[in-house]
Coordinates of C-alpha atoms in Angstrom, one line a residue:
M1 CA 67.8 83.3 145.4
A2 CA 65.1 81.9 143.1
S3 CA 61.6 82.1 144.3
D4 CA 59.3 81.4 141.4
V5 CA 58.0 78.0 140.7
V6 CA 59.3 77.1 137.4
E7 CA 56.8 74.4 136.5
S8 CA 53.9 72.7 137.9
V9 CA 53.5 69.1 136.7
A10 CA 50.9 66.5 137.4
V11 CA 52.4 63.1 138.4
P12 CA 49.9 60.0 138.0
S13 CA 50.4 57.6 140.9
R14 CA 50.1 54.0 140.4
D15 CA 46.3 54.2 141.0
G16 CA 46.0 57.0 138.7
T17 CA 45.7 59.8 141.0
A18 CA 47.4 63.0 139.9
I19 CA 50.0 64.2 142.4
G20 CA 50.7 68.0 141.8
V21 CA 54.4 68.9 142.1
Q22 CA 56.0 72.2 141.9
V23 CA 59.2 72.3 140.5
T24 CA 62.0 74.9 140.9
G25 CA 65.8 75.4 140.7
S26 CA 68.6 73.3 139.3
G27 CA 71.1 70.7 140.2
P28 CA 70.6 67.1 142.1
G29 CA 66.7 66.5 142.7
I30 CA 65.2 66.7 146.0
V31 CA 61.5 66.0 147.1
I32 CA 59.7 67.7 149.7
V33 CA 57.0 66.0 151.3
P34 CA 54.5 68.2 153.3
G35 CA 53.1 67.7 156.6
T36 CA 49.4 66.8 157.2
L37 CA 48.0 70.5 157.4
R38 CA 50.5 72.0 154.7
A39 CA 50.3 72.0 150.9
A40 CA 53.5 72.6 148.4
R41 CA 52.5 76.3 148.3
H42 CA 53.6 76.5 152.1
Y43 CA 57.2 75.5 151.4
R44 CA 58.0 77.9 148.7
L45 CA 60.5 79.8 151.0
L46 CA 62.3 76.4 151.8
A47 CA 62.4 75.6 148.0
A48 CA 63.6 79.1 147.1
A49 CA 66.5 78.6 149.6
L50 CA 67.4 75.3 148.0
S51 CA 66.9 76.0 144.5
P52 CA 70.5 77.4 143.8
D53 CA 72.0 74.0 144.5
F54 CA 69.1 71.6 144.0
T55 CA 66.0 70.9 141.6
V56 CA 63.3 71.2 144.2
C57 CA 60.2 69.2 143.7
T58 CA 57.4 70.0 146.3
M59 CA 54.5 67.8 146.2
D60 CA 51.1 68.4 147.1
R61 CA 49.9 65.2 149.0
R62 CA 46.3 63.4 148.2
G63 CA 43.7 65.7 148.9
R64 CA 45.6 69.0 148.9
G65 CA 46.5 71.8 146.3
D66 CA 46.7 70.3 142.8
S67 CA 46.7 66.8 143.7
G68 CA 43.7 64.5 143.2
P69 CA 41.6 63.4 146.3
Q70 CA 42.5 60.8 149.0
G71 CA 40.1 58.2 147.5
V72 CA 38.4 55.4 149.2
D73 CA 41.7 53.3 149.5
Y74 CA 43.4 56.0 151.2
G75 CA 46.4 55.0 153.4
I76 CA 49.9 54.9 154.0
E77 CA 50.6 52.6 151.0
R78 CA 48.8 55.1 148.7
E79 CA 51.2 58.0 150.1
C80 CA 54.2 55.6 149.5
D81 CA 52.9 54.9 146.1
D82 CA 52.6 58.8 145.7
L83 CA 56.1 59.6 146.5
V84 CA 57.5 56.6 144.4
A85 CA 55.7 58.0 141.3
V86 CA 57.3 61.6 142.0
L87 CA 60.7 60.3 142.4
A88 CA 60.4 58.1 139.3
R89 CA 59.1 61.3 137.2
T90 CA 61.5 63.5 138.5
G91 CA 64.5 61.5 138.8
A92 CA 65.2 63.0 142.2
T93 CA 66.9 60.7 144.9
M94 CA 66.8 62.9 147.9
V95 CA 63.7 63.4 150.3
F96 CA 62.8 65.8 152.9
G97 CA 59.6 65.0 154.8
H98 CA 57.9 67.3 157.5
S99 CA 55.8 65.8 160.3
Y100 CA 53.4 63.2 158.4
G101 CA 55.3 63.9 155.2
G102 CA 58.4 62.5 157.3
L103 CA 56.4 59.4 158.1
V104 CA 55.7 59.1 154.7
A105 CA 59.2 59.3 153.5
L106 CA 60.4 56.9 156.2
E107 CA 57.6 54.3 155.4
T108 CA 58.7 54.7 151.5
T109 CA 62.3 54.0 152.6
L110 CA 61.6 51.1 154.2
R111 CA 58.8 49.8 152.1
R112 CA 60.1 50.4 148.5
P113 CA 63.6 50.2 148.6
A114 CA 63.7 49.8 145.0
A115 CA 62.6 53.7 145.0
M116 CA 66.6 54.2 145.6
I117 CA 66.3 57.3 148.2
T118 CA 69.9 57.9 148.7
K119 CA 69.5 60.7 151.2
L120 CA 66.5 61.2 153.7
A121 CA 65.9 64.1 156.1
V122 CA 63.0 64.3 158.1
Y123 CA 61.4 67.2 160.6
E124 CA 59.4 66.2 163.3
P125 CA 58.0 63.0 161.8
A126 CA 54.9 61.6 163.4
V127 CA 56.2 58.6 164.9
S128 CA 55.4 57.0 168.1
I129 CA 58.7 54.8 169.7
D130 CA 57.4 52.5 172.3
G131 CA 54.0 54.6 172.9
T132 CA 55.5 58.1 173.2
I133 CA 52.6 59.5 171.3
S134 CA 49.1 58.5 173.0
D135 CA 46.8 57.1 170.5
D136 CA 43.9 57.4 172.8
W137 CA 42.3 60.1 170.4
L138 CA 42.1 57.5 167.5
P139 CA 38.4 56.7 168.5
E140 CA 37.2 60.1 168.2
L141 CA 39.0 60.7 165.1
D142 CA 37.6 57.4 163.4
R143 CA 34.1 58.4 164.6
A144 CA 34.5 62.0 163.1
V145 CA 35.7 60.6 160.0
A146 CA 32.8 58.1 159.6
E147 CA 30.1 60.9 160.1
D148 CA 32.1 63.5 157.7
R149 CA 33.0 65.8 160.6
T150 CA 36.2 66.8 159.0
A151 CA 36.6 69.8 161.5
D152 CA 36.0 67.7 164.7
G153 CA 38.8 65.1 163.4
V154 CA 41.3 67.6 163.1
V155 CA 40.3 69.0 166.6
S156 CA 40.8 65.4 168.1
V157 CA 44.0 65.0 166.5
L158 CA 45.2 68.4 167.8
R159 CA 44.1 67.7 171.1
G160 CA 45.3 64.2 171.3
L161 CA 48.8 65.3 170.2
D162 CA 48.6 68.0 172.7
L163 CA 49.3 70.6 169.9

């Protein structure tokens, strides 16, 4: 089983932000979109397991690893732009998203049908259906972000989601 990153590339997103991508393996392309508290490096074992059959492109989402900062206009639209840019650069048509990365993958499929995602797999996507996930913690998260209290913001998310 291959385990080494063959290539690290920086893919410019629509707004010019560099999105770091680790590429390994050979075969049809699949992009891995990490969850909130994860970076590309956390998916190396998964990439290694897939690499004999697929070209695995594991992206670092904005603000993580080899990618640029989230920026002032950060939101789901920028995340979708980033995934579309990685798909276009790599030629991959399959996507695996974990946690918030699963939400990004789902939203990209809905918002950008021209991205030509042919196969989509998500694991624990951050999706609330009919209020199954409470959002009572959002005001505290907003306060923490506004006051530049990143750690407190993360704690409010983890408590709010009962993790």
